[in-house]
mmCIF file of C-alpha atoms in Angstrom:
data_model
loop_
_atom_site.group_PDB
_atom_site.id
_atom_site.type_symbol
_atom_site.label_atom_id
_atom_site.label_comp_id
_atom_site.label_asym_id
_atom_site.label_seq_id
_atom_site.Cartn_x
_atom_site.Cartn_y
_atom_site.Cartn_z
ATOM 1 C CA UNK A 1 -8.815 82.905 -19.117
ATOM 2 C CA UNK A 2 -4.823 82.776 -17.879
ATOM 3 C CA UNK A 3 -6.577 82.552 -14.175
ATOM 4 C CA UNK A 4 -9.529 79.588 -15.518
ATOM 5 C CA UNK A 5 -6.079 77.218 -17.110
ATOM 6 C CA UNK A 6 -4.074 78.111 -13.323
ATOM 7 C CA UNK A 7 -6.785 76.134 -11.959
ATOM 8 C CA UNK A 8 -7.157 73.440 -14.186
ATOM 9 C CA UNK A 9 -3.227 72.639 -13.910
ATOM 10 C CA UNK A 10 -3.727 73.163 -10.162
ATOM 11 C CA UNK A 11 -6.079 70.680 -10.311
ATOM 12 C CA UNK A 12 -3.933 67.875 -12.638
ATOM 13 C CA UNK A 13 -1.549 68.414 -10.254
ATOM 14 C CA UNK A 14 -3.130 67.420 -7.104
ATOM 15 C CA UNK A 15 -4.650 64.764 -8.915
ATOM 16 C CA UNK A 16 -1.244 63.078 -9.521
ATOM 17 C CA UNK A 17 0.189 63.851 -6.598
ATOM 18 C CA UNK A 18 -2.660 61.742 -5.055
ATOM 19 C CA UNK A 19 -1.438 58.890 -7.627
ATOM 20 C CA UNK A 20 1.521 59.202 -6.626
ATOM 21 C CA UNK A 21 0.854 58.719 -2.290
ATOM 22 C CA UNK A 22 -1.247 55.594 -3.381
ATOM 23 C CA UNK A 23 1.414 54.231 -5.551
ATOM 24 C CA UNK A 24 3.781 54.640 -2.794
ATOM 25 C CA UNK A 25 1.050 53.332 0.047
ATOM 26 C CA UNK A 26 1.007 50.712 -1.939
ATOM 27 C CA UNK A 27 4.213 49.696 -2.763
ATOM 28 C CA UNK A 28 5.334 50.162 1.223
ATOM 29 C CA UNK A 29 2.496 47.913 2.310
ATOM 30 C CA UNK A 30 4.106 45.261 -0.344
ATOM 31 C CA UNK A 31 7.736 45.185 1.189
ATOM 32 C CA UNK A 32 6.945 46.075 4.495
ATOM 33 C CA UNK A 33 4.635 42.689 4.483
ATOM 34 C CA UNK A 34 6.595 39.868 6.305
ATOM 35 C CA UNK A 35 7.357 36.947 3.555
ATOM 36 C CA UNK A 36 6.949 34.458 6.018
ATOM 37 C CA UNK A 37 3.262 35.613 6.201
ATOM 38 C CA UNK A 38 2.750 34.571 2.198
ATOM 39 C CA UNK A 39 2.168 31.338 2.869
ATOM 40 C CA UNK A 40 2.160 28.549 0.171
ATOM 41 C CA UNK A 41 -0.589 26.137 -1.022
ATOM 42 C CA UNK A 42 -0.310 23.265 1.689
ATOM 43 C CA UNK A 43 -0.529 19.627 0.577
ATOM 44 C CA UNK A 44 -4.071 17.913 1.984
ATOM 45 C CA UNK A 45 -4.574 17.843 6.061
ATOM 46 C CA UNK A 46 -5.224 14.225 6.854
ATOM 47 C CA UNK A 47 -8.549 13.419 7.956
ATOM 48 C CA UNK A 48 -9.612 12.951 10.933
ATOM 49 C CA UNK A 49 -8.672 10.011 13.244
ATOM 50 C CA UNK A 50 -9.849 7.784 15.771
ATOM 51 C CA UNK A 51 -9.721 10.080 18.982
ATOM 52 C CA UNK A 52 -9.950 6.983 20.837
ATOM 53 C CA UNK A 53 -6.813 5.442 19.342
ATOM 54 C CA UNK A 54 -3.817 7.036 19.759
ATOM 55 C CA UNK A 55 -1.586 5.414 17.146
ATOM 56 C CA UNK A 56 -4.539 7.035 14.936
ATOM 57 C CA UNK A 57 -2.621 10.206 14.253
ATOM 58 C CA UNK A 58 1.013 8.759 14.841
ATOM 59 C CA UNK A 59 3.054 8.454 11.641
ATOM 60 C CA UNK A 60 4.091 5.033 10.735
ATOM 61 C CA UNK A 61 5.521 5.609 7.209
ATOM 62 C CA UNK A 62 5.590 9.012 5.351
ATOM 63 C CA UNK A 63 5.537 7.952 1.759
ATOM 64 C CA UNK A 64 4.948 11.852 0.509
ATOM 65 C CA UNK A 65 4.226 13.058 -2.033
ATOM 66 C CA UNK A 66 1.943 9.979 -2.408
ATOM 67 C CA UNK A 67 0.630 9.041 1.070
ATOM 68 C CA UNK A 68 1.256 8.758 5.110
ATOM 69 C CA UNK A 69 0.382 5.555 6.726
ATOM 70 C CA UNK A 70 -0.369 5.924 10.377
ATOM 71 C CA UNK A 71 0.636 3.140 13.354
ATOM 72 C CA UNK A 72 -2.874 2.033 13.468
ATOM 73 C CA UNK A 73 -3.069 1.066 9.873
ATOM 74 C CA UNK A 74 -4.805 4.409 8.909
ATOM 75 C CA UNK A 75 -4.019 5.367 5.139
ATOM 76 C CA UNK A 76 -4.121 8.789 4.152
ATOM 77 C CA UNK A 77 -3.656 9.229 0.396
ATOM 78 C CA UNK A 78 -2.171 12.884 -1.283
ATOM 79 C CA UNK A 79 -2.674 11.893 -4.706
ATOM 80 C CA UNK A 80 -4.402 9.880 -7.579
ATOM 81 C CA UNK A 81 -7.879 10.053 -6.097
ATOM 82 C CA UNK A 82 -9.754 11.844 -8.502
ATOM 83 C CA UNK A 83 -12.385 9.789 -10.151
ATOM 84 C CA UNK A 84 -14.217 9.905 -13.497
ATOM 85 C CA UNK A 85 -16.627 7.955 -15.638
ATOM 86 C CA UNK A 86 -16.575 5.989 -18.506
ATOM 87 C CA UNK A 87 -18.777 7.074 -22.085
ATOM 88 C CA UNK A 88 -17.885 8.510 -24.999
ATOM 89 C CA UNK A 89 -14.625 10.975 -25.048
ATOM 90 C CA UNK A 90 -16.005 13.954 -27.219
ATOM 91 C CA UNK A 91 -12.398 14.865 -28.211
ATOM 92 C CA UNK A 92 -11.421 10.933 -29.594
ATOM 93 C CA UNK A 93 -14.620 9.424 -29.807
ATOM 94 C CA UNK A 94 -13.195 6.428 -28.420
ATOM 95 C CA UNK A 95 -16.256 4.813 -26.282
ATOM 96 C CA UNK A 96 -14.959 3.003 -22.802
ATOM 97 C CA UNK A 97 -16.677 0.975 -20.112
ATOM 98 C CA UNK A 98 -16.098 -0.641 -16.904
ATOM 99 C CA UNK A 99 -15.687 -4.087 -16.673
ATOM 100 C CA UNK A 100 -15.304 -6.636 -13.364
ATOM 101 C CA UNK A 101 -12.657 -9.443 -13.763
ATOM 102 C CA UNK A 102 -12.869 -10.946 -10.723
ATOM 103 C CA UNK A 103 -16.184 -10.274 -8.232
ATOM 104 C CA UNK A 104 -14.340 -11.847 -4.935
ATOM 105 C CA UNK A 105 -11.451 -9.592 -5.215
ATOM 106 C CA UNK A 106 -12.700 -6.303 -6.858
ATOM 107 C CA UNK A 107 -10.404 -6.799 -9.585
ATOM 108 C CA UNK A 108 -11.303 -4.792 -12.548
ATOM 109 C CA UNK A 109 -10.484 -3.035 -15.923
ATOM 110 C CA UNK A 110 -11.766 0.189 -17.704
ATOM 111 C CA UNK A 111 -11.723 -1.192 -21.478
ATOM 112 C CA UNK A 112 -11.430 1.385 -24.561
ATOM 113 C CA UNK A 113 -13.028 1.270 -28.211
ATOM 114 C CA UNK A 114 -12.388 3.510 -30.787
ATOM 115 C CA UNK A 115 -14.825 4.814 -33.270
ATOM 116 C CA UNK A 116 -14.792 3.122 -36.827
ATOM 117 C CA UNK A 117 -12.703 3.825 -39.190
ATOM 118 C CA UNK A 118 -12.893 7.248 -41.040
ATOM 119 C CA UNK A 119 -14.430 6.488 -44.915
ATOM 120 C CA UNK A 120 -16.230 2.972 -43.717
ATOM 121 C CA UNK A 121 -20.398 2.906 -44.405
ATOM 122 C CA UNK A 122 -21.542 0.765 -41.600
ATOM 123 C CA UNK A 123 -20.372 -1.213 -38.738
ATOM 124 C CA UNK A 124 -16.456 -1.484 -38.786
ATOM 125 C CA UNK A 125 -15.904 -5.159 -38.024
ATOM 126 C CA UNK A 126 -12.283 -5.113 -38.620
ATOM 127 C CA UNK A 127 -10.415 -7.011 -36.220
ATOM 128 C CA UNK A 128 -7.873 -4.340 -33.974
ATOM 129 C CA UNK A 129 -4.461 -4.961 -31.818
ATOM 130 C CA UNK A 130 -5.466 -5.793 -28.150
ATOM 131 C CA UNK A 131 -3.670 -3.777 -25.281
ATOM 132 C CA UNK A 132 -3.138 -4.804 -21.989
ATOM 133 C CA UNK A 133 -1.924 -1.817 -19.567
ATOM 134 C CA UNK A 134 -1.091 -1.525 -16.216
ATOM 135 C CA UNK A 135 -1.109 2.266 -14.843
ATOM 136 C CA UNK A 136 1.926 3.724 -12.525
ATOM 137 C CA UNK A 137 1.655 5.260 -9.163
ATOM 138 C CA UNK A 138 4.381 4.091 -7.174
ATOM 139 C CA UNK A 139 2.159 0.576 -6.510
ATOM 140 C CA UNK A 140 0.427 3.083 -4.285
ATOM 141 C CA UNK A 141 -1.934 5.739 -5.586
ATOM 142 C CA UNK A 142 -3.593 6.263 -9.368
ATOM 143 C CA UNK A 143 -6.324 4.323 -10.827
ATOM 144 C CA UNK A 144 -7.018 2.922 -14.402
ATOM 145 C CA UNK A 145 -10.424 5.411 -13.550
ATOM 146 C CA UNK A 146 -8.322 8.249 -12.781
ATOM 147 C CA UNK A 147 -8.764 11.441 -15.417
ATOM 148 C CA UNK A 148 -5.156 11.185 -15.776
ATOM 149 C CA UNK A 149 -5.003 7.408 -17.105
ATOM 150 C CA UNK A 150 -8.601 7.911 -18.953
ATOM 151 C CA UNK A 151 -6.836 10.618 -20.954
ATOM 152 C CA UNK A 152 -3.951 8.428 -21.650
ATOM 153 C CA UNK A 153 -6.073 5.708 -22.932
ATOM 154 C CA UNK A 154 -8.575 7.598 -24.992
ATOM 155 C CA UNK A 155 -5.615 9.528 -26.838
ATOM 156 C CA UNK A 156 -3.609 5.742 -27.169
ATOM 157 C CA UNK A 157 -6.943 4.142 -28.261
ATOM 158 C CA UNK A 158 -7.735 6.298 -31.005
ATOM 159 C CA UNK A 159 -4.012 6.805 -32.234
ATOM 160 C CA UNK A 160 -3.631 3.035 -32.766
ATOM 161 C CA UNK A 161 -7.088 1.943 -33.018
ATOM 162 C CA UNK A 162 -6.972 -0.571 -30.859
ATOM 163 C CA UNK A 163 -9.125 -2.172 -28.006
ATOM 164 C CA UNK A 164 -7.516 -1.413 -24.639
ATOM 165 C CA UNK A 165 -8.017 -2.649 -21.452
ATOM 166 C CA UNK A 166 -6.522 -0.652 -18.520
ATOM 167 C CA UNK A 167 -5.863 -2.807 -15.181
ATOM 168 C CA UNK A 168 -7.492 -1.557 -12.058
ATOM 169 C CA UNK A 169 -5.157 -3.847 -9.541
ATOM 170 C CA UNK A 170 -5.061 -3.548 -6.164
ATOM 171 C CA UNK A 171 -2.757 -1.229 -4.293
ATOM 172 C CA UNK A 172 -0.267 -1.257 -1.452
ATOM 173 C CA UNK A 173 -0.304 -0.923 1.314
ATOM 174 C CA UNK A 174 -3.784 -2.361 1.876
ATOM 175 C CA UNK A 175 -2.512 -5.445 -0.774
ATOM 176 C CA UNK A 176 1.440 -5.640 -0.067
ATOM 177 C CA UNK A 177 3.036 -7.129 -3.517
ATOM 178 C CA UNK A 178 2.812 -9.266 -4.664
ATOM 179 C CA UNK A 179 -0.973 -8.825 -4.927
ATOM 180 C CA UNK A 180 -0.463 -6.613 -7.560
ATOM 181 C CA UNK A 181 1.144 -8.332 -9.805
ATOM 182 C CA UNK A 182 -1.079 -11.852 -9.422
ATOM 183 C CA UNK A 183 -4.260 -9.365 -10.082
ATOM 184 C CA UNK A 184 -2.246 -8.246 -13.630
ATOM 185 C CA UNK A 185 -1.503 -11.949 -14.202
ATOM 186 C CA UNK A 186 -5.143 -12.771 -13.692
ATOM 187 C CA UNK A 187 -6.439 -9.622 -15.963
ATOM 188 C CA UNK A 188 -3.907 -10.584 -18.650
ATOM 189 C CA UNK A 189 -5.434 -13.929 -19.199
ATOM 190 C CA UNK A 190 -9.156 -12.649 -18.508
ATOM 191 C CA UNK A 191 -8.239 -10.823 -21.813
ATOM 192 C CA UNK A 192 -6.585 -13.738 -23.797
ATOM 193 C CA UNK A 193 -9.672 -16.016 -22.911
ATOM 194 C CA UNK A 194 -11.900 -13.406 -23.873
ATOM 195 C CA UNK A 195 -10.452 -12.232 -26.913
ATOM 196 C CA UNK A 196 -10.159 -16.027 -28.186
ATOM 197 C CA UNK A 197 -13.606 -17.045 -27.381
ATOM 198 C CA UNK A 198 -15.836 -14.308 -25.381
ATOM 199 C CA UNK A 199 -18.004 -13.942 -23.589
ATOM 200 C CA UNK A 200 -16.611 -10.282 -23.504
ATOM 201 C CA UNK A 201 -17.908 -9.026 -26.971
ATOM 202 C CA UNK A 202 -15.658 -6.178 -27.189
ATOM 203 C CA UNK A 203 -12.397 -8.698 -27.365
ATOM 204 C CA UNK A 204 -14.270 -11.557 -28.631
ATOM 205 C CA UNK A 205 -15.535 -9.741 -32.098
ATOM 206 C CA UNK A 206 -13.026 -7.039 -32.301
ATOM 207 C CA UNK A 207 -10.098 -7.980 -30.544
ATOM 208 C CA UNK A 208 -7.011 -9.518 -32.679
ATOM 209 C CA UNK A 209 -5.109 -11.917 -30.624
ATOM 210 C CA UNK A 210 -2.432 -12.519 -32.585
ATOM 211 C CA UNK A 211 -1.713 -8.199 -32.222
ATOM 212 C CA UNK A 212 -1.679 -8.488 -28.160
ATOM 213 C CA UNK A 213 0.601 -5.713 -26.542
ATOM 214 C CA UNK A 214 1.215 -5.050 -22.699
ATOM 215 C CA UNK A 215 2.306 -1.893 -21.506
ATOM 216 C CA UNK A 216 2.789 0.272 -18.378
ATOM 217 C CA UNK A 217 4.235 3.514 -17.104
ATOM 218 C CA UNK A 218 6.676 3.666 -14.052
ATOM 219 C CA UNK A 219 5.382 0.833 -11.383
ATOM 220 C CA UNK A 220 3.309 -0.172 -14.240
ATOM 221 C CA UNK A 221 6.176 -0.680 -16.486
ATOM 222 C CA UNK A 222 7.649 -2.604 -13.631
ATOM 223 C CA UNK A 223 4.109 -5.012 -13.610
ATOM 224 C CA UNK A 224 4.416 -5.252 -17.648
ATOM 225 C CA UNK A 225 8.225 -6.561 -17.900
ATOM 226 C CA UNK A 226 7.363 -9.074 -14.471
ATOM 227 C CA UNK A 227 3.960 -10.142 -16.671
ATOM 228 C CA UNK A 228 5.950 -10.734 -19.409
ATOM 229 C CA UNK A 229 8.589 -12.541 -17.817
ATOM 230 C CA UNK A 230 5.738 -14.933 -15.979
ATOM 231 C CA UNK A 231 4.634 -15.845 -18.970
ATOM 232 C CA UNK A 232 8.187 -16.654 -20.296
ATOM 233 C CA UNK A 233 8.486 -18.911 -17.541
ATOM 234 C CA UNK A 234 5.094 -20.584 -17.250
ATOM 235 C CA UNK A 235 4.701 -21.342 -20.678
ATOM 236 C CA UNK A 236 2.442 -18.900 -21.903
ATOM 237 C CA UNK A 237 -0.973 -17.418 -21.141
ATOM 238 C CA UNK A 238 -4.547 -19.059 -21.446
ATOM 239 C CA UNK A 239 -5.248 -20.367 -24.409
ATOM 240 C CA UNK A 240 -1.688 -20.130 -25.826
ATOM 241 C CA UNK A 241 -1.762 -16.707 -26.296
ATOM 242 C CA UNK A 242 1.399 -14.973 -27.431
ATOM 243 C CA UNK A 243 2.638 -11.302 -26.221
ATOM 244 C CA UNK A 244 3.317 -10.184 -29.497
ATOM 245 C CA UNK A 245 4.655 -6.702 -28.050
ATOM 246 C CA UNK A 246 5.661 -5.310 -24.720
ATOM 247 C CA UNK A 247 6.114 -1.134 -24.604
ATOM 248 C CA UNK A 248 7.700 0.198 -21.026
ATOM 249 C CA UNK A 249 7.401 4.176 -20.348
ATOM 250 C CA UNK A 250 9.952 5.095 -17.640
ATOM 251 C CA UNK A 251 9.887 2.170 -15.969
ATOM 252 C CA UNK A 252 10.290 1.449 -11.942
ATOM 253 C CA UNK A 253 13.269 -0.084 -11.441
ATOM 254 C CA UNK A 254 16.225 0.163 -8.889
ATOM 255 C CA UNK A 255 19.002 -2.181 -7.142
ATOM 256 C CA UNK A 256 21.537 -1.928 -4.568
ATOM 257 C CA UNK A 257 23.970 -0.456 -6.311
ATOM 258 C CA UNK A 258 24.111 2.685 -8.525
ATOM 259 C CA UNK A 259 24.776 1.387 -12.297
ATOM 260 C CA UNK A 260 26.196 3.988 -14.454
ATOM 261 C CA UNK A 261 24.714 7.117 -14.557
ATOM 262 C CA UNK A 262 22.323 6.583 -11.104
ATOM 263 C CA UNK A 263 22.708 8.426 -8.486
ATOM 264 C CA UNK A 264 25.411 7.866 -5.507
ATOM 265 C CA UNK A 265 23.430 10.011 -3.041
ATOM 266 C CA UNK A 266 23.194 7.781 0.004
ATOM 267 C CA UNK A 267 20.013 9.115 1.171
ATOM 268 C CA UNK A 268 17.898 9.406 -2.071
ATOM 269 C CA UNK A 269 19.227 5.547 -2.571
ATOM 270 C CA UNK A 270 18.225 4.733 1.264
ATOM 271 C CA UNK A 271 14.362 6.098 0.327
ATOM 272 C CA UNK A 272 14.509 4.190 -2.860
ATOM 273 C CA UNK A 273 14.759 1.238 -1.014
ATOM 274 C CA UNK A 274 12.539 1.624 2.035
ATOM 275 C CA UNK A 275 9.879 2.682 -0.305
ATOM 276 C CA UNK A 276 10.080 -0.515 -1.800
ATOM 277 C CA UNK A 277 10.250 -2.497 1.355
ATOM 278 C CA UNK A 278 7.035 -0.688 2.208
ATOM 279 C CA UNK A 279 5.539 -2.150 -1.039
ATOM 280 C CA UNK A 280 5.986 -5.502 -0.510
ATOM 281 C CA UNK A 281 5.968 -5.538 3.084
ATOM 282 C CA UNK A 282 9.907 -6.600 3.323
ATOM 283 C CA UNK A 283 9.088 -9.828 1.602
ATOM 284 C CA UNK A 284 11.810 -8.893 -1.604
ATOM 285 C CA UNK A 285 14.897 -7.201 -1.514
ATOM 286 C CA UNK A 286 16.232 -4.016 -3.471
ATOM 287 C CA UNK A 287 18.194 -6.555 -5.692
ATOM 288 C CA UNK A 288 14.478 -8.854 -6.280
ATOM 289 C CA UNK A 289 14.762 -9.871 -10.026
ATOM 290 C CA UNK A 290 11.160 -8.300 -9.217
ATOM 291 C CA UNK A 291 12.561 -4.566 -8.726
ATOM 292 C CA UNK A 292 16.109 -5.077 -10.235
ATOM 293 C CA UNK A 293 15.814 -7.176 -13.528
ATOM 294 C CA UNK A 294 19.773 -6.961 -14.077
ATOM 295 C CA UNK A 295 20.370 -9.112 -11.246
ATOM 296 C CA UNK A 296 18.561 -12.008 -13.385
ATOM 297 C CA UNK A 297 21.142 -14.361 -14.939
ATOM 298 C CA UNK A 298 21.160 -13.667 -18.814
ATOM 299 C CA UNK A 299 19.544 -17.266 -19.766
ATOM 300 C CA UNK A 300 16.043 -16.135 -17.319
ATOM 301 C CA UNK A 301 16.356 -12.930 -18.990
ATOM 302 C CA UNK A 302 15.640 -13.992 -22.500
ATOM 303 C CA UNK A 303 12.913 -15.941 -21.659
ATOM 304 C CA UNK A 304 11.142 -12.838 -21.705
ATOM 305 C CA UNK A 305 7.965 -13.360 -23.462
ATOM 306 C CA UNK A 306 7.645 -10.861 -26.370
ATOM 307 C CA UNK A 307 8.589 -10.861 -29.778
ATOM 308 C CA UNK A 308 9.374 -6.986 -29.576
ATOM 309 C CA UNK A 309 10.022 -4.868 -26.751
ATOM 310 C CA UNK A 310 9.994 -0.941 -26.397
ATOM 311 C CA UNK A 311 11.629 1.349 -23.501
ATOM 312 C CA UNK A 312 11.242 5.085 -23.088
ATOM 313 C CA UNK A 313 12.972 7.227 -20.615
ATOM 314 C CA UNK A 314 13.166 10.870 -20.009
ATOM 315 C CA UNK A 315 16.806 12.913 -19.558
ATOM 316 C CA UNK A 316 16.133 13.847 -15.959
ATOM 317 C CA UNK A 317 14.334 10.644 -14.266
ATOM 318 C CA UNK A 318 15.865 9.094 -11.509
ATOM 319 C CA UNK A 319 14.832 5.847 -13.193
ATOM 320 C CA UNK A 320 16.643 6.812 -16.260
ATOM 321 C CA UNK A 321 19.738 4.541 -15.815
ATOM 322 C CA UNK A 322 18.783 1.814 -15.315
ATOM 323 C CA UNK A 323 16.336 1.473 -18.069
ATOM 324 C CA UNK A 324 18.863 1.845 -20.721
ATOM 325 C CA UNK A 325 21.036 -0.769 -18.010
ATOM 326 C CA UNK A 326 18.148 -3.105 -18.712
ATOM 327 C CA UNK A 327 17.712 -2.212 -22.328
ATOM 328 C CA UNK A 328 21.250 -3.018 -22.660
ATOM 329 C CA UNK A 329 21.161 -6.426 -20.488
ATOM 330 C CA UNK A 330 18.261 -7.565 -22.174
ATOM 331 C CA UNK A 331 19.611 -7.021 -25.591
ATOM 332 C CA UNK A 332 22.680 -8.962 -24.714
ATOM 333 C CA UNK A 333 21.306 -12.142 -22.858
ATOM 334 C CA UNK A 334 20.360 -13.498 -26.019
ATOM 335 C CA UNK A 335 16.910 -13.354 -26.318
ATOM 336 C CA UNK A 336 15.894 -13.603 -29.873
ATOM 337 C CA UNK A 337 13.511 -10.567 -30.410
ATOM 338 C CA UNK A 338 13.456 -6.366 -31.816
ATOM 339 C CA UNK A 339 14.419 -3.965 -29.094
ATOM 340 C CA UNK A 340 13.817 -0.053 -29.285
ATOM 341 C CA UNK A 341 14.266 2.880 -27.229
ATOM 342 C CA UNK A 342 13.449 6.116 -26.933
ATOM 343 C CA UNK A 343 14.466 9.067 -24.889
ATOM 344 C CA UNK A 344 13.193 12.532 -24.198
ATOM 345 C CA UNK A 345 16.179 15.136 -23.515
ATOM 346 C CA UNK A 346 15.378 17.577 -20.337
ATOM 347 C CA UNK A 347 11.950 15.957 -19.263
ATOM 348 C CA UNK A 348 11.123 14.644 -16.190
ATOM 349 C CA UNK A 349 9.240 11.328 -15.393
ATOM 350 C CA UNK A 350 6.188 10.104 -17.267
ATOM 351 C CA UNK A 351 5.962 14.065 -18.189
ATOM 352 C CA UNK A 352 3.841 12.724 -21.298
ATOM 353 C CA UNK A 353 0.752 12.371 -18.608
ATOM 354 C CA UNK A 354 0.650 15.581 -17.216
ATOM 355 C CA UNK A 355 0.841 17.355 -20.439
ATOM 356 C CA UNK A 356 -0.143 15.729 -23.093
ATOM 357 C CA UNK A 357 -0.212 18.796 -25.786
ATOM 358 C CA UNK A 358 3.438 19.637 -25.507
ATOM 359 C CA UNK A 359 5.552 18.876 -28.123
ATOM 360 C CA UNK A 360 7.389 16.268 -26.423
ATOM 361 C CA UNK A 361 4.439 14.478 -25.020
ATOM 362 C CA UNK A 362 2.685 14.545 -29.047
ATOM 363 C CA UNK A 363 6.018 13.217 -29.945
ATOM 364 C CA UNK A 364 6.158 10.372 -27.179
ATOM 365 C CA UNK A 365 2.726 9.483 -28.387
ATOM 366 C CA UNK A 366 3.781 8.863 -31.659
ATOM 367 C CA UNK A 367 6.216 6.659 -30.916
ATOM 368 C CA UNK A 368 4.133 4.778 -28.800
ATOM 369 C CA UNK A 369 1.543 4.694 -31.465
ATOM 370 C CA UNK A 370 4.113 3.375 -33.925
ATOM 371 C CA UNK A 371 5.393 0.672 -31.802
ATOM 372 C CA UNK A 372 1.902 -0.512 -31.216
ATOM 373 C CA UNK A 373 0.465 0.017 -35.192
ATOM 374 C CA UNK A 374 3.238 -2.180 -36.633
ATOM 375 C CA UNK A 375 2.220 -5.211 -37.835
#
């Protein structure tokens, strides 16, 4: 019996010593493993070239993390190129479709129902707000057909019940500014003719004209305060449509020099600025009333065409500054309308967009809802 349990704790204890050698086999192979052998993810390759053409694979302009343009014209995007369809979201049940503005130039929008009202028997032929908005992506990359921006627009749609039509313009550098901004001009009043008088059913027997907002994020913030301002200054949009409300989340803009708050760093200031010139092919300046609002004399500024206007930023954008510097300006030119803003402590730019189910990003939504349900 004594000799029978000798064996058995002979036995346990090979068995952990074993354990123990392939612990430690283990753990050397770990630290004896070169780091510089864990390599990270790496971003996209670029396609291939044009053998043939040597300026094919020769960098003209890295715009990272959004894309490379080669000498030869090549243009190799890193981002914003996922794709997805239009139906019925399952989580919302806001229905969208695709609709074509303008045949000769591609110019199109995705546009955004929601589902009737909860309690109503039948069709719901109340009249909703109308929303214009222009999607961000440096004037570069993104999509109104991108997941991220269909997400945005189903979770808007259904928060404010309203119809919303989100801009697919045309980006840079294939169409340099300002194509961009003429193709959110045009889409603007493709919307005010329709929602006064068709033939687009969806504005024409839903849409309430006298509830029109235009919004954007980042570049498309940019394209809804320079919409806004066009129609200060040409009197108005087709049909005499009014911009009843204008909502900018973390918009694009910059200048010359740092206002308070910016940053000083010459370098991060010297990219802001060739970015831009990339953009628009050179054709405006850093200080552009197009890019830099505050360099617009205070009696242009208040022509801005909205009754009410709405600015987010977030604690740790870059862009930060000088949207409460244009909050402020635009507030003290004069012009006779309701101003709010909103800021998110510690967050990062448009962080609402990638995730939408933190608390932050449920609370920016409810602002945005608010701003856009008030009568």
């Amino acid at each position: 019996m004594v000799a029978k349990s000798k064996g058995q704790v002979a036995k346990l204890a090979l068995l952990l010593l074993a354990v123990l050698l392939l612990v430690a086999a283990i753990l050397l192979c770990v630290f004896l493993i070169p780091r510089h052998h864990r390599k990270p993810p790496l971003p996209p390759g670029s396609p291939p070239g044009n053998a043939s053409n040597p300026d094919d694979s020769i960098v003209a302009f890295d715009f990272s993390p959004y894309l490379i343009m080669y000498k030869s014209g090549r243009v190799h995007r890193l981002d914003g190129l996922a794709r997805c369809s239009a139906g019925i979201d399952e989580a919302t049940g806001v229905t969208s479709k695709d609709v074509v503005i303008d045949g000769g130039t591609g110019l199109a929008a995705r546009m955004y129902l929601p589902p009737a009202a909860k309690g109503k028997k039948g069709p719901d032929t109340s009249r909703l707000p109308v929303l214009v908005f222009y999607h961000g992506g440096a004037f570069v990359i993104e999509s109104a057909f991108t997941p991220l921006y269909h997400a945005y627009l189903n979770a808007v749609s259904a928060k404010v019940r309203a119809v919303a039509v989100s801009v697919e313009y045309r980006l840079a550098p294939e169409h340099r500014l300002p194509t961009a901004y003429n193709d959110s001009w045009q889409a603007l009043n493709w919307v005010a003719r329709n929602a006064a008088s068709g033939p687009e059913p969806w504005l024409r027997d839903r849409g309430n004209l006298s509830r029109l907002f235009v919004a954007g994020d980042s570049a498309g913030g940019n394209i809804a305060h320079n919409t806004a301002m066009r129609a200060g200054t040409e009197g108005g949009l087709d049909g005499g449509a009014a911009i009843t409300g204008l909502l900018l989340l973390d918009p694009y803009f910059w200048g010359k020099e740092p206002v308070a708050g910016e940053t000083t760093d010459a370098a991060t200031r010297r990219e802001y600025e060739a970015t831009w010139s990339f953009i628009c092919s050179g054709r405006y300046g850093i200080d552009d009333p197009l890019v830099n609002p505050l360099s617009l004399p205070a009696a242009e500024m208040r022509r801005l065409a909205s009754k009410r206007v709405a600015v987010t930023s977030s604690g740790l954008d870059d862009f930060r500054p000088r949207a409460l510097a244009y909050a402020a300006a635009l507030n003290g030119s004069g012009w006779e309308g309701e101003l709010e803003q909103y800021e998110t402590p510690g967050e990062r730019h448009v962080y609402f967009l990638d995730r939408p189910k933190d608390p932050n990003s449920v609370k920016e939504l409810a602002f945005v809802s608010g701003f856009l349900s008030r009568e």
